[in-house]
CSV table of C-alpha atoms and ligand atoms in Angstrom, one decimal:
chain,number,residue,atom,x,y,z
B,1,MET,CA,23.6,42.5,13.7
B,2,SER,CA,25.9,42.4,16.8
B,3,LYS,CA,24.6,40.9,20.0
B,4,ALA,CA,22.7,43.4,22.3
B,5,ILE,CA,24.6,43.9,25.5
B,6,ARG,CA,22.1,43.8,28.3
B,7,ILE,CA,23.9,43.8,31.6
B,8,ILE,CA,22.8,44.0,35.2
B,9,LEU,CA,25.3,45.4,37.7
B,10,MET,CA,24.7,44.0,41.2
B,11,GLY,CA,26.3,44.3,44.6
B,12,PRO,CA,25.7,46.1,47.9
B,13,PRO,CA,25.2,49.9,48.1
B,14,GLY,CA,28.6,51.6,47.6
B,15,CYS,CA,30.1,48.6,45.7
B,16,GLY,CA,30.9,50.9,42.7
B,17,LYS,CA,28.0,50.1,40.4
B,18,GLY,CA,27.6,53.7,39.4
B,19,THR,CA,31.3,54.3,38.8
B,20,GLN,CA,31.7,51.1,36.7
B,21,GLY,CA,28.4,51.7,34.9
B,22,LYS,CA,29.6,55.1,33.7
B,23,GLN,CA,32.8,53.7,32.3
B,24,LEU,CA,31.0,50.8,30.7
B,25,GLU,CA,28.6,53.2,29.1
B,26,VAL,CA,31.5,54.9,27.2
B,27,LYS,CA,33.3,51.6,26.3
B,28,TYR,CA,30.3,49.7,25.0
B,29,ASN,CA,28.3,52.8,23.8
B,30,ILE,CA,25.1,51.7,25.6
B,31,PRO,CA,23.3,53.8,28.2
B,32,GLN,CA,23.8,53.3,31.9
B,33,LEU,CA,20.4,53.3,33.5
B,34,SER,CA,20.5,54.1,37.2
B,35,THR,CA,17.2,53.9,38.9
B,36,GLY,CA,18.6,55.8,41.9
B,37,ASP,CA,19.5,58.7,39.6
B,38,MET,CA,16.1,58.6,37.9
B,39,LEU,CA,14.4,58.7,41.3
B,40,ARG,CA,16.6,61.5,42.6
B,41,GLN,CA,15.7,63.5,39.4
B,42,ALA,CA,12.0,62.8,40.0
B,43,VAL,CA,12.4,64.1,43.6
B,44,ARG,CA,14.1,67.3,42.4
B,45,ASP,CA,11.4,67.8,39.8
B,46,CYS,CA,8.7,67.2,42.5
B,47,THR,CA,6.8,64.8,40.2
B,48,GLU,CA,4.2,62.4,41.7
B,49,VAL,CA,6.8,59.5,41.6
B,50,GLY,CA,9.4,61.8,43.2
B,51,LEU,CA,7.0,62.7,46.1
B,52,GLN,CA,6.2,59.1,46.7
B,53,ALA,CA,9.9,58.0,46.4
B,54,LYS,CA,11.5,60.6,48.7
B,55,GLU,CA,10.2,59.2,52.0
B,56,CYS,CA,11.3,55.7,51.1
B,57,MET,CA,14.7,56.9,49.9
B,58,ASP,CA,15.5,59.1,52.9
B,59,LYS,CA,14.9,56.1,55.2
B,60,GLY,CA,17.0,53.8,53.1
B,61,ASN,CA,13.9,51.7,52.1
B,62,LEU,CA,13.0,50.5,48.7
B,63,VAL,CA,10.5,52.3,46.6
B,64,PRO,CA,7.5,50.0,45.8
B,65,ASP,CA,7.9,47.5,43.0
B,66,GLU,CA,5.0,48.7,40.9
B,67,VAL,CA,6.6,52.2,40.7
B,68,LEU,CA,9.9,50.9,39.5
B,69,ILE,CA,8.4,48.3,37.2
B,70,GLY,CA,6.4,51.1,35.5
B,71,ILE,CA,9.4,53.4,35.2
B,72,MET,CA,11.6,50.8,33.7
B,73,ARG,CA,9.1,49.4,31.3
B,74,GLU,CA,8.8,52.8,29.8
B,75,ARG,CA,12.6,53.6,29.9
B,76,LEU,CA,13.6,50.3,28.3
B,77,ALA,CA,11.3,50.9,25.3
B,78,ALA,CA,13.3,54.0,24.3
B,79,SER,CA,15.3,53.6,21.1
B,80,ASP,CA,18.7,54.3,22.8
B,81,CYS,CA,18.2,50.9,24.5
B,82,ASP,CA,18.0,49.0,21.2
B,83,HIS,CA,21.6,47.7,21.3
B,84,GLY,CA,21.6,47.1,25.1
B,85,TYR,CA,22.1,48.9,28.4
B,86,ILE,CA,23.7,48.6,31.8
B,87,LEU,CA,21.2,48.4,34.6
B,88,ASP,CA,22.5,50.0,37.8
B,89,GLY,CA,20.2,49.5,40.8
B,90,TYR,CA,17.5,47.5,39.0
B,91,PRO,CA,16.1,44.9,39.6
B,92,ARG,CA,16.4,45.0,43.4
B,93,THR,CA,13.7,42.5,44.3
B,94,ILE,CA,12.5,39.1,43.0
B,95,GLY,CA,9.3,40.9,41.9
B,96,GLN,CA,11.3,43.3,39.8
B,97,ALA,CA,13.4,40.6,38.3
B,98,GLU,CA,10.3,38.6,37.3
B,99,ALA,CA,8.8,41.7,35.7
B,100,LEU,CA,12.0,42.2,33.7
B,101,ASP,CA,11.9,38.5,32.6
B,102,ARG,CA,8.3,39.0,31.5
B,103,LEU,CA,9.4,42.0,29.4
B,104,PHE,CA,12.2,40.0,27.9
B,105,SER,CA,10.0,37.2,26.9
B,106,GLU,CA,7.4,39.6,25.4
B,107,ASN,CA,10.1,41.2,23.3
B,108,GLY,CA,12.2,38.0,22.5
B,109,GLN,CA,15.2,39.5,24.3
B,110,ASN,CA,17.7,38.2,26.8
B,111,LEU,CA,20.3,39.3,29.3
B,112,LEU,CA,24.0,38.9,28.5
B,113,ALA,CA,25.2,38.9,32.1
B,114,VAL,CA,24.6,39.8,35.7
B,115,ILE,CA,27.9,41.1,37.2
B,116,ASN,CA,28.1,41.0,41.0
B,117,MET,CA,30.7,43.1,42.7
B,118,ASP,CA,31.2,42.0,46.3
B,119,VAL,CA,32.5,44.4,48.9
B,120,PRO,CA,32.7,43.8,52.7
B,121,ASP,CA,30.2,45.7,54.9
B,122,ASN,CA,32.8,47.9,56.7
B,123,ASP,CA,34.2,49.0,53.3
B,124,VAL,CA,30.7,49.9,52.2
B,125,VAL,CA,30.2,52.3,55.1
B,126,ALA,CA,33.6,53.9,54.6
B,127,ARG,CA,33.1,54.3,50.9
B,128,ILE,CA,29.6,55.7,51.1
B,129,SER,CA,30.3,58.4,53.8
B,130,GLY,CA,33.0,60.0,51.5
B,131,ARG,CA,31.0,59.8,48.3
B,132,ARG,CA,30.1,62.9,46.4
B,133,GLN,CA,28.0,63.2,43.2
B,134,CYS,CA,27.7,65.9,40.6
B,135,LYS,CA,24.3,67.6,40.6
B,136,LYS,CA,24.4,68.2,36.9
B,137,CYS,CA,25.8,65.1,35.2
B,138,GLY,CA,25.7,62.5,38.0
B,139,ALA,CA,29.4,61.7,37.9
B,140,GLY,CA,30.7,60.2,41.1
B,141,PHE,CA,33.7,61.2,43.3
B,142,HIS,CA,35.1,60.3,46.7
B,143,VAL,CA,36.8,62.6,49.1
B,144,GLU,CA,39.6,60.1,49.6
B,145,PHE,CA,39.6,57.4,46.9
B,146,ASN,CA,38.5,59.4,43.8
B,147,LYS,CA,39.1,63.1,44.5
B,148,ALA,CA,37.8,65.8,42.2
B,149,LYS,CA,40.6,68.0,40.9
B,150,GLN,CA,39.0,71.0,42.4
B,151,ASP,CA,37.2,70.6,45.7
B,152,GLY,CA,33.4,70.5,45.3
B,153,ILE,CA,33.5,70.9,41.5
B,154,CYS,CA,32.9,68.1,38.9
B,155,ASP,CA,35.9,67.3,36.7
B,156,ALA,CA,33.6,66.3,33.8
B,157,CYS,CA,31.2,69.2,33.6
B,158,GLY,CA,32.0,71.8,36.2
B,159,GLY,CA,28.8,71.1,38.1
B,160,GLU,CA,28.5,71.3,41.9
B,161,LEU,CA,29.3,68.2,43.9
B,162,TYR,CA,26.9,67.3,46.7
B,163,GLN,CA,26.5,64.5,49.3
B,164,ARG,CA,23.3,62.4,48.9
B,165,ASP,CA,20.8,62.7,51.7
B,166,ASP,CA,20.9,58.9,52.1
B,167,ASP,CA,24.7,58.7,52.3
B,168,ASN,CA,24.9,58.8,56.1
B,169,GLU,CA,26.0,55.9,58.3
B,170,MET,CA,22.5,55.2,59.8
B,171,THR,CA,20.8,55.0,56.4
B,172,VAL,CA,23.7,53.0,54.9
B,173,ARG,CA,23.2,50.4,57.6
B,174,SER,CA,19.5,50.1,56.8
B,175,ARG,CA,20.2,50.0,53.0
B,176,LEU,CA,22.7,47.2,53.7
B,177,LYS,CA,20.1,45.2,55.7
B,178,ILE,CA,17.6,45.7,53.0
B,179,TYR,CA,20.1,44.7,50.3
B,180,LYS,CA,20.7,41.4,52.2
B,181,GLU,CA,17.0,40.7,52.7
B,182,LYS,CA,15.5,41.7,49.4
B,183,THR,CA,18.2,42.0,46.8
B,184,ALA,CA,20.9,39.4,47.6
B,185,PRO,CA,18.4,36.6,46.8
B,186,LEU,CA,18.6,37.7,43.2
B,187,LEU,CA,22.1,36.3,43.0
B,188,GLY,CA,20.6,32.8,43.3
B,189,TYR,CA,17.9,33.7,40.9
B,190,TYR,CA,20.4,34.7,38.2
B,191,GLU,CA,22.8,31.9,39.0
B,192,LYS,CA,20.1,29.4,38.2
B,193,GLN,CA,19.7,31.1,34.8
B,194,GLY,CA,23.5,30.7,34.2
B,195,LEU,CA,23.9,34.5,34.0
B,196,LEU,CA,25.8,35.3,37.2
B,197,ALA,CA,29.4,36.4,37.1
B,198,ASN,CA,31.1,37.3,40.4
B,199,THR,CA,34.1,39.6,40.8
B,200,PRO,CA,35.5,41.4,43.9
B,201,GLY,CA,34.5,45.0,44.1
B,202,THR,CA,37.8,45.8,45.8
B,203,GLY,CA,41.0,47.2,44.4
B,204,SER,CA,41.4,50.3,42.1
B,205,ILE,CA,38.6,51.5,39.9
B,206,ASP,CA,40.7,50.6,36.9
B,207,GLU,CA,41.4,47.0,38.1
B,208,ILE,CA,37.8,46.4,38.8
B,209,PHE,CA,36.9,47.9,35.4
B,210,SER,CA,39.2,45.6,33.6
B,211,ARG,CA,37.8,42.5,35.4
B,212,VAL,CA,34.3,43.5,34.7
B,213,CYS,CA,35.1,44.1,31.0
B,214,SER,CA,36.7,40.6,30.7
B,215,LEU,CA,33.6,39.0,32.1
B,216,ILE,CA,31.5,40.9,29.6
B,217,ASP,CA,33.8,40.3,26.6
B,218,GLU,CA,33.9,36.5,27.3
B,219,ARG,CA,30.1,36.5,27.0
B,220,ILE,CA,30.0,38.6,23.9
B,221,VAL,CA,32.3,36.2,22.0
B,222,SER,CA,30.7,33.0,23.2
P,1,AMP,P1,20.9,53.9,44.6
P,1,AMP,O1,21.3,55.3,44.0
P,1,AMP,O2,20.9,52.8,43.6
P,1,AMP,O3,21.7,53.6,45.8
P,1,AMP,O4,19.4,54.1,45.0
P,1,AMP,C1,19.0,55.0,46.0
P,1,AMP,C2,17.6,54.7,46.6
P,1,AMP,O5,16.7,54.8,45.5
P,1,AMP,C3,17.5,53.3,47.2
P,1,AMP,O6,18.0,53.3,48.5
P,1,AMP,C4,16.0,53.1,47.1
P,1,AMP,O7,15.3,53.9,48.1
P,1,AMP,C5,15.7,53.8,45.7
P,1,AMP,N1,15.8,52.8,44.6
P,1,AMP,C6,16.7,52.8,43.6
P,1,AMP,N2,16.5,51.7,42.8
P,1,AMP,C7,15.4,51.0,43.3
P,1,AMP,C8,14.8,49.9,42.9
P,1,AMP,N3,15.1,49.1,41.8
P,1,AMP,N4,13.7,49.4,43.7
P,1,AMP,C9,13.3,50.1,44.8
P,1,AMP,N5,13.9,51.3,45.2
P,1,AMP,C10,15.0,51.7,44.5
């Protein structure tokens, strides 16, 4: 059987994890699992998790580890994850990374790679304030760098595009601060495990995609 492709996409908010994740999903035929999308859906559905998450998300804070660890334990057990997946936005703390490692050792699984896309702080703010997302299928657009063909309408499914509540400059600054404090230490964590691969998150979407795919393909064949 071919090697399962379990990948983590890392990088600051707005680095393009979602955009790259969606393309990787198609190329490698494995699901992209965005914890941000899962939480936003829970907020829309007014579930218990959604109610708990909304306040943290609106302030740009992280939702508590135990909530995310529970969600992902359940999600990763689904059969569509059998051949691998792309994690977009998880883990975001050392506690979450340790929980994921425990899950891997329980199931005799491992990660293929942790791809880190680095983007300067000022680019992050510019990228995020122009970002738009489809309400229906989650596809991402940008008013300047990745325009929808028809204003406000998703190219992929015709759904309505909207701006996330947390995509404003003040919240972005606090998300960046939290990224540096809580999530960036994961780079060292995965480097020690020999899993980290860095690539600039700048350039065109296609250029970044081709660099990310090379990093993945190198590891699939080795
Ligand atoms: P994202 O769409 O990945 O930018 O996530 C949006 C928001 O969802 C974050 O700012 C957090 O409030 C929350 N969130 C997403 N993933 C996680 C996670 N792994 N741990 C804690 N909070 C998360």
